[in-house]
Coordinates of C-alpha atoms and ligand atoms in Angstrom, one line a residue:
Chain J
M1 CA 14.2 4.7 -10.4
K2 CA 17.3 2.9 -10.0
D3 CA 17.0 2.5 -6.3
L4 CA 13.9 0.2 -7.0
Y5 CA 16.3 -2.8 -7.0
L6 CA 17.9 -1.9 -3.5
V7 CA 14.1 -1.4 -2.2
Y8 CA 13.3 -4.7 -3.5
K9 CA 16.3 -6.6 -1.9
N10 CA 15.5 -5.0 1.4
L11 CA 11.8 -5.7 1.0
T12 CA 12.6 -9.4 0.4
R13 CA 15.7 -10.0 2.4
K14 CA 13.7 -11.9 5.1
K15 CA 11.6 -14.1 3.6
L16 CA 9.6 -15.3 6.5
R17 CA 9.2 -12.0 7.7
L18 CA 7.9 -10.7 4.2
F19 CA 5.2 -13.8 3.9
L20 CA 3.8 -13.2 7.3
T21 CA 3.5 -9.2 7.2
S22 CA 2.0 -9.6 3.5
F23 CA -0.2 -12.5 4.6
A24 CA -1.6 -10.4 7.6
I25 CA -2.3 -7.4 4.9
F26 CA -3.7 -10.2 2.8
I27 CA -6.3 -11.2 5.1
A28 CA -7.2 -7.6 5.7
F29 CA -7.8 -6.6 2.5
L30 CA -9.7 -10.1 1.8
I31 CA -12.1 -9.0 4.8
F32 CA -12.2 -5.7 3.5
G33 CA -13.1 -6.5 -0.2
A34 CA -15.9 -9.4 0.9
V35 CA -17.5 -7.3 3.7
T36 CA -17.6 -4.0 1.8
A37 CA -19.2 -5.9 -1.2
L38 CA -21.4 -7.9 1.0
Q39 CA -22.4 -4.2 2.6
G40 CA -23.0 -2.9 -0.8
A41 CA -25.2 -5.5 -1.6
L42 CA -27.1 -5.2 1.4
N43 CA -27.5 -1.5 0.6
S44 CA -28.0 -1.6 -3.0
G45 CA -31.8 -1.5 -2.6
V46 CA -31.5 2.0 -0.4
E47 CA -29.1 3.2 -2.8
M48 CA -31.2 2.1 -6.0
S49 CA -34.6 3.6 -4.7
A50 CA -35.8 6.3 -6.3
D51 CA -35.9 9.6 -4.5
N52 CA -39.6 10.3 -5.3
R53 CA -40.8 7.1 -4.7
L54 CA -43.0 6.6 -1.4
V55 CA -44.2 2.7 0.0
V56 CA -47.3 2.6 2.0
F57 CA -47.9 -0.4 4.6
N58 CA -50.2 -1.2 7.0
K59 CA -49.3 0.6 10.1
I60 CA -49.5 -2.8 12.3
N61 CA -46.5 -4.2 10.2
F62 CA -45.6 -4.3 6.6
T63 CA -46.9 -8.4 6.4
Q64 CA -50.3 -7.1 7.1
S65 CA -52.5 -6.1 4.0
L66 CA -54.4 -2.9 2.8
P67 CA -58.0 -2.8 1.7
Y68 CA -57.7 -2.7 -2.0
A69 CA -59.9 0.7 -2.2
Y70 CA -57.0 2.4 -0.7
V71 CA -55.3 2.6 -4.1
N72 CA -57.7 4.9 -5.3
K73 CA -57.9 7.1 -2.4
V74 CA -53.7 7.6 -2.5
S75 CA -54.1 8.2 -6.4
G76 CA -56.5 11.2 -5.0
I77 CA -54.1 13.0 -2.9
D78 CA -52.2 16.0 -3.8
G79 CA -48.9 15.9 -5.0
V80 CA -49.1 12.1 -6.1
K81 CA -48.2 11.2 -9.4
D82 CA -48.3 7.3 -10.3
V83 CA -49.6 4.8 -8.0
T84 CA -49.2 0.9 -8.0
F85 CA -49.6 -2.1 -6.0
A86 CA -48.3 -5.2 -5.0
N87 CA -48.6 -8.3 -2.8
W88 CA -46.2 -11.0 -1.9
F89 CA -46.5 -14.4 -3.3
G90 CA -43.0 -16.0 -2.5
G91 CA -42.8 -19.0 -4.0
Y92 CA -40.2 -21.7 -5.2
Y93 CA -39.5 -23.4 -8.6
Q94 CA -39.5 -27.5 -8.8
E95 CA -38.1 -27.4 -5.0
P96 CA -38.4 -25.7 -1.6
A97 CA -34.8 -24.9 -1.7
N98 CA -34.9 -22.9 -4.7
Q99 CA -36.7 -19.9 -3.9
V100 CA -37.9 -17.6 -6.2
V101 CA -39.0 -14.0 -5.3
T102 CA -42.2 -13.6 -6.9
M103 CA -44.9 -10.5 -6.5
A104 CA -48.3 -10.3 -7.8
V105 CA -48.5 -6.7 -9.2
D106 CA -50.8 -4.4 -11.2
P107 CA -49.5 -4.8 -14.7
D108 CA -50.9 -1.3 -15.8
T109 CA -49.1 0.6 -13.4
Y110 CA -46.1 -1.4 -12.3
F111 CA -43.2 -0.2 -14.4
D112 CA -44.6 3.5 -14.6
V113 CA -43.6 3.6 -10.8
Y114 CA -40.2 1.5 -11.4
E115 CA -38.8 3.4 -13.6
E116 CA -35.3 2.1 -13.2
L117 CA -36.7 -1.1 -15.1
Q118 CA -36.6 -1.5 -18.4
V119 CA -39.2 -3.6 -20.6
D120 CA -39.3 -4.3 -24.1
T121 CA -42.7 -2.7 -25.8
Q122 CA -43.9 -5.9 -27.0
Q123 CA -43.1 -8.0 -24.3
K124 CA -44.8 -5.7 -21.9
A125 CA -48.2 -6.0 -24.4
N126 CA -48.1 -9.7 -24.6
W127 CA -47.7 -9.8 -21.1
L128 CA -50.7 -7.8 -20.6
Q129 CA -52.6 -10.2 -22.9
N130 CA -51.6 -13.1 -21.0
Q131 CA -53.2 -13.7 -17.5
A132 CA -50.9 -16.3 -16.6
G133 CA -48.1 -14.4 -18.0
V134 CA -44.9 -13.3 -15.9
M135 CA -42.2 -10.8 -16.3
V136 CA -38.7 -12.3 -15.2
G137 CA -35.8 -10.2 -13.9
E138 CA -32.9 -10.4 -15.8
R139 CA -30.9 -12.1 -13.3
L140 CA -33.4 -14.5 -12.0
A141 CA -34.2 -15.4 -15.6
T142 CA -30.0 -16.1 -16.2
V143 CA -29.9 -18.1 -12.9
N144 CA -32.7 -20.4 -13.8
N145 CA -32.1 -20.2 -17.8
W146 CA -35.5 -19.3 -18.2
K147 CA -36.4 -18.0 -21.9
I148 CA -39.3 -16.4 -23.1
G149 CA -42.4 -18.8 -23.6
D150 CA -40.9 -21.0 -21.2
R151 CA -44.0 -22.5 -18.9
I152 CA -42.5 -22.2 -15.3
P153 CA -44.6 -24.1 -12.3
I154 CA -44.1 -22.1 -9.2
S155 CA -45.4 -23.3 -5.9
S156 CA -46.2 -21.7 -2.7
N157 CA -45.8 -22.6 0.9
I158 CA -48.4 -19.9 1.6
F159 CA -51.3 -20.0 -0.7
S160 CA -53.3 -22.7 -2.2
N161 CA -54.4 -22.7 -5.8
K162 CA -58.5 -23.0 -6.1
D163 CA -58.0 -26.4 -8.5
G164 CA -56.5 -27.8 -4.6
G165 CA -52.8 -27.5 -5.4
Q166 CA -50.3 -25.2 -4.4
T167 CA -48.7 -24.5 -8.0
W168 CA -49.0 -21.9 -10.6
D169 CA -48.2 -22.6 -14.1
L170 CA -46.9 -19.2 -15.4
V171 CA -45.4 -18.3 -18.7
V172 CA -42.7 -16.5 -19.4
E173 CA -43.9 -13.3 -21.6
G174 CA -40.7 -10.9 -21.1
I175 CA -37.4 -10.1 -19.5
F176 CA -37.0 -6.9 -17.8
T177 CA -33.4 -5.3 -17.3
G178 CA -31.9 -2.5 -15.2
K179 CA -31.2 0.5 -16.7
D180 CA -28.1 0.4 -14.2
P181 CA -26.3 -2.9 -13.5
Q182 CA -27.0 -2.2 -9.6
V183 CA -30.7 -2.3 -10.3
D184 CA -32.1 -5.3 -8.6
T185 CA -33.4 -7.9 -11.2
G186 CA -33.6 -10.9 -9.0
Y187 CA -37.2 -11.2 -8.8
M188 CA -40.4 -11.7 -11.1
V189 CA -43.7 -10.3 -11.4
F190 CA -47.2 -11.6 -12.5
H191 CA -50.7 -10.4 -12.6
Y192 CA -52.3 -9.4 -9.4
K193 CA -56.1 -10.2 -10.8
Y194 CA -54.7 -13.5 -11.7
F195 CA -53.5 -14.5 -8.5
M196 CA -56.7 -13.0 -6.2
E197 CA -59.2 -15.0 -8.7
T198 CA -56.9 -18.3 -8.6
Q199 CA -56.2 -18.3 -4.7
S200 CA -58.7 -19.9 -2.7
W201 CA -59.1 -17.3 -0.1
G202 CA -59.5 -14.4 -2.6
G203 CA -60.4 -11.1 -1.3
D204 CA -60.0 -7.5 -2.5
Y205 CA -56.7 -6.5 -0.5
V206 CA -53.5 -5.7 -1.6
G207 CA -49.8 -6.1 0.2
W208 CA -48.8 -2.8 -0.2
I209 CA -49.1 0.5 -2.3
V210 CA -46.3 2.2 -4.2
L211 CA -46.4 5.6 -5.2
T212 CA -44.2 8.3 -6.7
T213 CA -44.5 11.9 -6.0
D214 CA -44.5 15.1 -8.1
D215 CA -41.2 16.0 -6.4
P216 CA -38.9 14.5 -3.7
A217 CA -39.4 17.8 -1.8
I218 CA -42.8 16.9 -0.8
N219 CA -42.1 13.5 -0.1
E220 CA -42.6 14.0 3.5
Q221 CA -45.8 16.2 3.1
V222 CA -47.2 13.6 0.9
A223 CA -46.4 10.7 3.3
K224 CA -48.2 12.6 6.0
A225 CA -51.4 13.3 4.3
I226 CA -51.7 9.8 3.3
D227 CA -51.3 8.5 6.8
E228 CA -53.4 11.2 8.2
N229 CA -56.2 10.4 5.4
F230 CA -56.2 6.8 6.7
A231 CA -55.8 7.5 10.5
N232 CA -58.7 6.0 12.6
S233 CA -59.9 3.7 9.7
Q234 CA -60.0 -0.1 9.4
A235 CA -56.4 0.0 8.5
E236 CA -54.0 2.6 9.4
T237 CA -51.2 3.3 7.1
D238 CA -47.4 3.7 7.5
T239 CA -45.9 5.5 4.6
S240 CA -42.3 6.3 4.3
T241 CA -39.6 6.7 1.5
E242 CA -39.0 3.7 -0.1
K243 CA -35.1 4.5 0.7
A244 CA -35.9 4.8 4.4
F245 CA -37.9 1.7 4.5
N246 CA -35.2 -0.4 2.7
K247 CA -32.9 0.8 5.5
A248 CA -35.3 0.1 8.4
F249 CA -35.6 -3.5 6.8
I250 CA -31.9 -4.2 6.7
E251 CA -31.6 -2.6 10.0
Q252 CA -34.0 -5.3 11.3
I253 CA -31.0 -7.7 10.9
G254 CA -29.0 -5.3 13.2
N255 CA -26.7 -2.3 12.7
I256 CA -24.9 -4.0 9.6
G257 CA -23.1 -0.8 8.9
L258 CA -21.6 -0.8 12.5
I259 CA -20.8 -4.3 12.4
I260 CA -19.1 -4.0 9.4
F261 CA -17.3 -0.9 10.1
G262 CA -16.0 -2.8 13.7
V263 CA -14.8 -5.8 11.4
V264 CA -13.0 -3.6 8.8
F265 CA -11.4 -1.1 11.8
M266 CA -10.4 -4.4 13.9
A267 CA -8.5 -5.7 10.7
F268 CA -6.8 -2.5 9.9
F269 CA -6.0 -1.7 13.2
T270 CA -4.4 -4.9 13.6
I271 CA -2.0 -4.9 10.8
L272 CA -1.4 -1.1 11.1
V273 CA 0.3 -2.1 14.6
L274 CA 1.5 -5.4 13.2
V275 CA 3.0 -3.8 9.6
G276 CA 4.3 -0.7 11.5
N277 CA 5.9 -2.6 14.0
T278 CA 7.5 -4.9 11.6
M279 CA 8.8 -1.7 9.5
V280 CA 10.0 -0.2 12.9
L281 CA 12.1 -3.0 13.4
A282 CA 13.4 -3.9 10.1
I283 CA 14.7 -0.4 9.7
R284 CA 16.3 -0.5 13.0
E285 CA 18.1 -3.2 12.2
R286 CA 19.6 -1.6 9.3
T287 CA 20.8 1.7 11.0
S288 CA 24.6 0.9 10.1
E289 CA 23.9 0.1 6.7
I290 CA 21.7 3.3 6.6
A291 CA 24.5 5.1 7.8
V292 CA 26.7 3.8 4.8
L293 CA 24.5 4.7 2.3
K294 CA 24.7 8.1 3.6
T295 CA 28.3 8.2 3.9
L296 CA 28.5 7.3 0.2
G297 CA 26.3 10.3 -0.7
F298 CA 22.6 9.0 -0.8
S299 CA 20.7 12.2 0.7
S300 CA 18.5 11.8 3.4
P301 CA 15.3 12.5 1.3
R302 CA 16.2 9.9 -1.0
I303 CA 16.6 7.6 1.8
F304 CA 13.5 8.6 3.2
R305 CA 11.8 7.8 0.0
M306 CA 13.3 4.7 -0.5
I307 CA 11.8 3.4 2.7
L308 CA 8.2 4.7 1.9
T309 CA 8.4 3.0 -1.4
E310 CA 9.2 -0.4 0.6
S311 CA 6.4 -0.1 3.1
C312 CA 4.0 1.0 0.1
L313 CA 5.1 -1.9 -2.0
L314 CA 4.5 -4.3 1.1
A315 CA 1.2 -2.8 1.8
F316 CA 0.5 -3.1 -2.2
L317 CA 1.9 -6.8 -2.2
G318 CA -0.5 -7.8 0.2
G319 CA -3.1 -5.9 -0.5
L320 CA -3.2 -6.5 -3.9
L321 CA -3.6 -10.2 -3.5
G322 CA -6.1 -10.1 -0.8
L323 CA -8.3 -7.8 -3.0
G324 CA -8.1 -10.2 -5.9
A325 CA -8.9 -13.3 -3.6
A326 CA -11.9 -11.0 -2.4
Y327 CA -12.7 -10.6 -6.0
L328 CA -12.9 -14.5 -6.5
A329 CA -14.4 -15.3 -3.3
V330 CA -17.2 -12.4 -4.0
G331 CA -17.7 -13.8 -7.4
A332 CA -18.2 -17.5 -6.5
L333 CA -20.5 -16.3 -3.5
S334 CA -22.6 -14.1 -5.6
K335 CA -23.4 -17.2 -8.3
M336 CA -24.0 -19.0 -5.2
M337 CA -26.4 -16.4 -3.3
A338 CA -27.8 -15.1 -6.6
R339 CA -31.4 -15.2 -5.3
F340 CA -30.7 -13.6 -1.5
L341 CA -28.0 -11.1 -2.7
P342 CA -28.6 -10.2 -6.3
N343 CA -26.1 -7.2 -6.0
L344 CA -23.3 -8.8 -4.6
V345 CA -20.3 -7.6 -6.6
L346 CA -16.9 -6.1 -5.8
G347 CA -17.1 -2.7 -7.6
E348 CA -15.0 -0.4 -9.2
D349 CA -15.7 1.7 -6.0
I350 CA -14.7 -0.9 -3.6
I351 CA -11.3 -1.5 -5.6
L352 CA -10.5 2.1 -5.9
Q353 CA -11.1 2.5 -1.8
A354 CA -9.2 -0.5 -1.3
L355 CA -6.3 1.2 -3.2
G356 CA -6.5 4.3 -1.3
Y357 CA -6.5 2.1 1.9
M358 CA -3.1 0.3 0.5
L359 CA -1.4 3.7 -0.1
L360 CA -2.5 5.1 3.2
L361 CA -1.4 1.9 4.9
G362 CA 2.1 2.1 3.2
L363 CA 2.4 5.5 3.9
I364 CA 1.2 5.2 7.6
T365 CA 3.6 2.2 8.6
G366 CA 6.6 3.5 6.4
I367 CA 6.4 7.2 7.9
A368 CA 7.8 6.9 11.2
P369 CA 11.2 4.6 10.3
A370 CA 11.7 6.8 7.2
Y371 CA 11.7 9.9 9.1
R372 CA 14.0 8.2 11.6
A373 CA 16.5 7.1 8.6
L374 CA 15.9 10.9 7.4
R375 CA 17.3 12.1 10.9
L376 CA 20.0 9.3 11.2
N377 CA 23.2 11.1 12.0
I378 CA 26.5 9.2 10.4
I379 CA 28.7 9.5 13.0
T380 CA 26.2 8.7 15.8
A381 CA 25.1 5.7 13.9
F382 CA 28.6 4.6 13.4
A383 CA 29.6 5.0 16.9
R384 CA 26.7 3.1 18.0
G385 CA 28.1 0.0 15.8
Chain O
M1 CA 49.2 27.4 -0.2
S2 CA 50.1 25.7 -3.6
D3 CA 47.5 24.1 -6.3
D4 CA 49.5 21.0 -5.3
N5 CA 47.2 20.7 -2.3
L6 CA 44.0 18.6 -2.4
F7 CA 43.1 19.4 1.2
E8 CA 44.1 21.9 3.4
L9 CA 42.5 22.7 7.1
K10 CA 43.1 25.8 9.0
A11 CA 42.6 26.6 12.6
V12 CA 40.3 23.6 12.6
A13 CA 38.7 22.7 16.0
K14 CA 36.3 20.4 17.0
R15 CA 34.1 20.0 20.2
F16 CA 31.7 17.8 21.4
K17 CA 29.1 18.6 24.1
K18 CA 28.8 15.6 26.7
G19 CA 26.2 16.5 29.1
K20 CA 27.3 19.5 30.6
E21 CA 30.9 19.0 29.6
T22 CA 32.5 20.2 26.4
I23 CA 35.1 17.7 25.2
S24 CA 37.7 19.2 22.5
I25 CA 39.0 16.9 20.1
F26 CA 40.7 19.3 18.2
D27 CA 41.7 23.0 19.4
D28 CA 43.9 24.6 16.4
L29 CA 44.6 21.8 13.7
N30 CA 46.3 22.8 10.6
M31 CA 47.5 20.3 7.8
H32 CA 47.8 20.1 4.2
I33 CA 47.6 16.8 2.0
K34 CA 49.2 17.0 -1.4
R35 CA 47.7 15.1 -4.7
G36 CA 49.1 12.1 -4.7
D37 CA 50.0 11.6 -1.2
F38 CA 49.4 8.4 0.4
L39 CA 48.8 9.7 4.1
A40 CA 49.3 7.4 6.9
I41 CA 47.5 8.5 10.4
M42 CA 48.5 6.9 13.6
G43 CA 47.9 7.4 17.0
P44 CA 46.6 6.2 20.1
S45 CA 42.8 5.0 20.7
G46 CA 40.8 8.3 21.2
S47 CA 43.4 10.6 19.5
G48 CA 40.7 11.7 17.3
K49 CA 41.9 9.9 14.1
T50 CA 38.4 8.9 13.0
T51 CA 37.1 12.4 13.8
L52 CA 39.5 13.6 11.3
L53 CA 38.9 11.4 8.9
N54 CA 35.1 11.9 9.2
L55 CA 36.0 15.9 8.7
L56 CA 38.2 15.3 5.6
G57 CA 35.3 13.0 4.3
G58 CA 32.4 15.7 5.1
V59 CA 30.4 13.5 7.2
D60 CA 31.1 16.0 10.1
Q61 CA 31.5 19.6 10.1
P62 CA 34.3 21.3 12.3
T63 CA 33.3 23.7 15.1
S64 CA 35.3 26.2 13.9
G65 CA 38.0 26.6 11.1
E66 CA 38.3 26.2 7.6
V67 CA 38.5 22.8 5.5
S68 CA 39.4 23.5 1.9
F69 CA 39.0 20.7 -0.9
D70 CA 40.4 21.4 -4.3
G71 CA 40.5 25.1 -3.3
A72 CA 36.8 25.1 -2.3
R73 CA 36.0 25.5 1.3
I74 CA 33.5 22.5 2.1
D75 CA 33.2 23.4 5.9
S76 CA 30.3 25.4 5.4
L77 CA 28.2 23.2 3.0
S78 CA 24.7 22.0 3.8
E79 CA 24.1 18.2 4.7
G80 CA 22.9 17.9 1.0
Q81 CA 25.4 19.5 -0.7
L82 CA 27.9 17.5 1.4
A83 CA 26.1 14.2 0.4
T84 CA 26.9 15.0 -3.3
W85 CA 30.4 16.2 -2.8
R86 CA 31.0 13.1 -1.0
A87 CA 29.2 11.2 -4.0
N88 CA 31.7 13.2 -6.3
N89 CA 34.8 13.4 -4.6
I90 CA 35.4 10.7 -1.9
G91 CA 35.6 6.7 -1.8
F92 CA 35.2 5.5 1.7
I93 CA 37.0 2.3 3.1
F94 CA 35.9 1.1 6.6
Q95 CA 37.2 -1.2 9.1
F96 CA 34.3 -4.0 8.9
Y97 CA 33.7 -3.4 5.0
N98 CA 30.3 -2.2 5.6
L99 CA 29.0 -4.0 2.2
M100 CA 25.0 -4.2 2.2
P101 CA 24.4 -8.1 3.0
M102 CA 21.5 -8.5 0.5
L103 CA 23.3 -7.3 -2.2
N104 CA 25.9 -9.6 -4.4
A105 CA 29.4 -7.9 -5.0
A106 CA 28.8 -6.6 -8.3
K107 CA 25.3 -4.8 -6.9
N108 CA 27.8 -3.5 -3.9
V109 CA 30.0 -2.2 -6.3
E110 CA 27.6 -0.4 -8.1
L111 CA 26.0 1.5 -5.3
P112 CA 28.0 4.7 -5.7
L113 CA 27.0 4.7 -9.5
L114 CA 23.5 4.9 -8.5
L115 CA 24.3 8.6 -7.5
T116 CA 25.4 9.5 -11.1
N117 CA 23.6 9.6 -14.4
L118 CA 25.4 6.6 -15.9
S119 CA 23.4 4.2 -18.0
G120 CA 23.0 0.7 -16.7
K121 CA 24.9 -0.4 -19.4
E122 CA 27.9 2.2 -18.5
R123 CA 27.5 0.9 -14.7
Q124 CA 27.9 -2.6 -15.5
Q125 CA 31.1 -1.8 -17.6
R126 CA 32.3 0.3 -14.6
V127 CA 31.6 -2.6 -12.3
E128 CA 33.2 -5.1 -14.0
T129 CA 36.5 -2.9 -14.5
A130 CA 36.3 -2.1 -10.8
L131 CA 36.1 -5.9 -9.8
K132 CA 38.6 -6.8 -12.2
L133 CA 40.8 -4.3 -10.6
V134 CA 40.7 -5.9 -7.3
G135 CA 40.8 -9.3 -8.8
L136 CA 37.3 -10.3 -7.6
A137 CA 35.9 -10.4 -11.4
D138 CA 34.9 -14.0 -11.1
R139 CA 33.2 -13.5 -7.8
A140 CA 30.7 -10.5 -9.2
K141 CA 27.4 -12.8 -8.2
H142 CA 28.6 -13.7 -4.6
M143 CA 26.9 -12.5 -1.8
P144 CA 28.9 -11.1 1.0
S145 CA 28.0 -13.8 3.3
E146 CA 30.0 -16.2 0.9
M147 CA 33.1 -14.3 0.9
S148 CA 36.2 -14.0 3.3
G149 CA 37.3 -11.0 5.1
G150 CA 40.1 -10.2 2.5
Q151 CA 37.5 -10.4 -0.6
L152 CA 35.0 -8.2 1.2
Q153 CA 37.6 -5.7 1.6
R154 CA 38.4 -5.8 -1.8
V155 CA 35.0 -5.4 -3.0
A156 CA 34.6 -2.5 -0.6
I157 CA 37.7 -1.0 -2.4
A158 CA 36.3 -1.6 -5.7
R159 CA 33.0 0.2 -4.7
A160 CA 35.4 3.1 -3.2
V161 CA 37.0 3.7 -6.6
V162 CA 34.1 2.7 -9.1
S163 CA 33.1 6.2 -9.5
D164 CA 36.7 7.5 -9.8
P165 CA 36.8 10.0 -7.0
K166 CA 40.1 11.8 -6.4
L167 CA 40.4 10.9 -2.6
L168 CA 40.1 7.6 -0.9
L169 CA 39.5 7.6 3.2
C170 CA 40.2 4.4 4.9
D171 CA 39.4 3.8 8.3
E172 CA 41.7 1.2 9.7
P173 CA 41.2 -1.1 6.4
T174 CA 43.2 -3.9 7.7
G175 CA 42.4 -3.8 11.3
D176 CA 40.2 -7.0 10.7
L177 CA 42.6 -8.9 8.7
D178 CA 45.3 -11.1 9.2
R179 CA 48.9 -10.1 8.1
N180 CA 49.0 -11.6 4.5
T181 CA 45.6 -10.3 3.8
A182 CA 46.2 -6.9 5.2
D183 CA 49.4 -6.8 3.0
E184 CA 47.2 -7.9 0.0
I185 CA 45.1 -4.9 0.7
L186 CA 47.8 -2.6 1.5
E187 CA 49.4 -3.4 -1.8
M188 CA 46.3 -2.7 -3.5
L189 CA 46.0 0.4 -2.1
Q190 CA 49.5 1.4 -3.0
L191 CA 48.7 0.3 -6.6
L192 CA 45.6 2.7 -6.5
N193 CA 48.0 5.4 -5.3
R194 CA 51.1 4.8 -7.7
E195 CA 49.3 3.8 -10.7
F196 CA 46.2 5.8 -10.8
G197 CA 47.1 8.6 -8.7
K198 CA 44.6 8.4 -6.0
T199 CA 45.2 10.4 -2.8
I200 CA 44.7 8.3 -0.1
V201 CA 44.5 9.0 3.8
M202 CA 44.6 5.8 5.8
V203 CA 43.7 5.7 9.7
T204 CA 46.1 3.1 11.0
H205 CA 47.2 1.4 14.2
D206 CA 49.5 -1.0 12.7
P207 CA 53.1 0.5 11.8
A208 CA 53.5 -1.9 9.1
A209 CA 50.4 -0.8 7.7
A210 CA 52.0 2.6 7.6
R211 CA 55.0 1.7 5.8
Y212 CA 53.1 1.0 2.8
A213 CA 52.3 5.3 3.0
T214 CA 54.3 7.9 1.2
H215 CA 54.1 9.9 4.7
T216 CA 52.9 9.3 8.1
L217 CA 51.2 11.5 10.8
H218 CA 51.3 11.1 14.4
L219 CA 47.9 12.4 16.1
D220 CA 47.9 12.3 19.8
K221 CA 45.6 14.5 22.0
G222 CA 44.1 16.3 19.1
Q223 CA 47.6 17.5 17.8
F224 CA 50.2 16.1 15.2
V225 CA 53.4 15.3 16.7
D226 CA 56.8 14.9 15.2
K227 CA 58.4 11.4 14.9
D228 CA 61.0 10.2 12.9
E229 CA 60.2 7.8 10.2
P230 CA 63.2 6.1 9.0
V231 CA 61.2 2.9 7.7
L232 CA 58.9 5.2 5.6
Q233 CA 62.1 6.7 3.9
E234 CA 63.4 3.3 3.4
K235 CA 60.0 1.9 2.1
S236 CA 59.1 4.5 -0.6
A237 CA 63.0 5.1 -1.8
Ligands
ADP1 N1 29.8 12.2 18.7 C1 30.8 12.3 19.5 N2 30.3 12.9 20.9 C2 31.0 12.9 22.0 N3 32.2 12.3 21.8 C3 32.7 12.2 20.6 C4 32.1 11.9 19.8 N4 32.7 11.3 18.6 C5 33.9 11.1 19.2 N5 34.0 11.5 20.3 C6 35.0 11.4 21.5 O1 36.4 12.0 20.8 C7 37.8 11.4 21.1 C8 38.2 10.9 19.5 O2 37.4 9.8 18.8 P1 37.9 9.1 17.6 O3 37.9 10.1 16.4 O4 37.1 8.1 17.4 O5 39.4 8.5 18.1 P2 40.2 7.4 17.4 O6 39.3 7.2 16.0 O7 41.5 8.1 17.5 O8 39.9 6.2 18.4 C9 37.2 10.0 21.7 O9 37.4 10.4 22.9 C10 35.6 10.0 21.4 O10 34.8 9.2 22.5
MG2 MG1 38.8 5.3 15.3

């Protein structure tokens, strides 16, 4: 494209203006990239949850436990495929700031229900053998640099050990991975039975029950059957799909989707007005130059394209820099926040989306001045000076 | 009508609507321009000189009548066809140079060549030749803001001739220049006419400028009027 030099010279003729407008676009795409990645991280639990997985919690709220006997009763309900259960442990490694998401689970069934997790058969066999064994998610293992065979003391703020301390010595028996890079592996699981036997309160309750149904189509029906089964008993249950539960859980923080939409919308609206206005002014200043180009024989559609190219270049200049900065920021943040936000990544989908918005921004901000130039009449343009 | 004619205007009318009124600039204008002419058009302000030049240059269309160039009608071409026609046949020189401020001299001169199929290298060679012709080979990299009025007009002339058009249209090309610089520019136009066979139509206020032309036409109230041209005879002899 021979006109590209001309377009480039027009774009860069006012350095300060170029800097200010591309900086505004830069900021908008930085916000977009970072905030969308954050939203993705928060939502990944929702997106990654299996379609046919249900969670059963105590109806009072999800921190209340359920009687152990419920596990068997749930297994007996029609349409239920696999059942497992878990108990919250929490815990930290070496110092309280170093939180480690830990759950006490049923080792025999846990990985059947969480099919998106991959475990080596030998490692799993070793884990089943060792009461004090723990299976660590890949991300968590990487963050703490844990290897198989490592002895890791995990302390709790909630529970006490029967020996009087608050620390459990666990041994890494295996490292599980996700079948998909977005599967959360930022936690670890150890034996429920061992936990119950070693903690001072003991008891025969479970934190929650997780099950799969034979078919996602019967989710509703199964959930209803479970809750009805325990209606009017000592602990009523609230069964929902894992997706719905995760979503509700996230929404406790606030309507994140709406907040994020608002932030992104404001950022884009601002630059749309700002850049659009700048483009209109820039092209208006060039009225007589456009008339000259037309006189020389540059066709109106060609000038139309040149102006759209200019506005798109501007959008991509600021946009790509902003997206690049967001990528670096998210990369740094995800290292710092690996424990809380395991899936904080600026992925391909966000990049594609951002590229689409850049193109859109370029076209929208360029269309009015480009159209004006298209229609510009040589004679009246010269007459006006 | 002979093949000597590059331009032929027959019964050309040009009217503008101004509110409810219709202003008629030309009612029945007839003229021809021969190949190799250097025609000066003089006349009072508002007499329609620029309008005539616009019609000749294909930036404006007559309300009625015929405009033929090289034997072909241009008065019925579409806007896009006219743009191509202008690029192929006409070199424009303006009173206020109308160079692109963000392009250096060479890039300004190259503009019309962007409308051709010439390679980058060929374009560059042509630009060099054109700048050499106007005596600005050493200013190729200079920006318009760094040049004097006379230099700017010479760059504009280089831009007008770089694609080798048959016809040069100049609207008050020396209107913004002092006497000496004006003479330099007019000599350059005369050279282009005599040595390179360019047909030139130049609108001017300045009788001294008209002396460089081979013919002068006087326009008044949309009509050509007869005037004796003793000076013209003397000069072109
Ligand atoms: N687009 C237009 N609309 C209305 N009137 C015009 C237009 N262009 C030129 N005129 C009028 O036509 C007359 C001739 O204009 P012009 O050709 O520019 O004269 P000159 O160049 O001889 O001074 C002037 O009165 C001018 O106001
Ligand atoms: Mg005029």
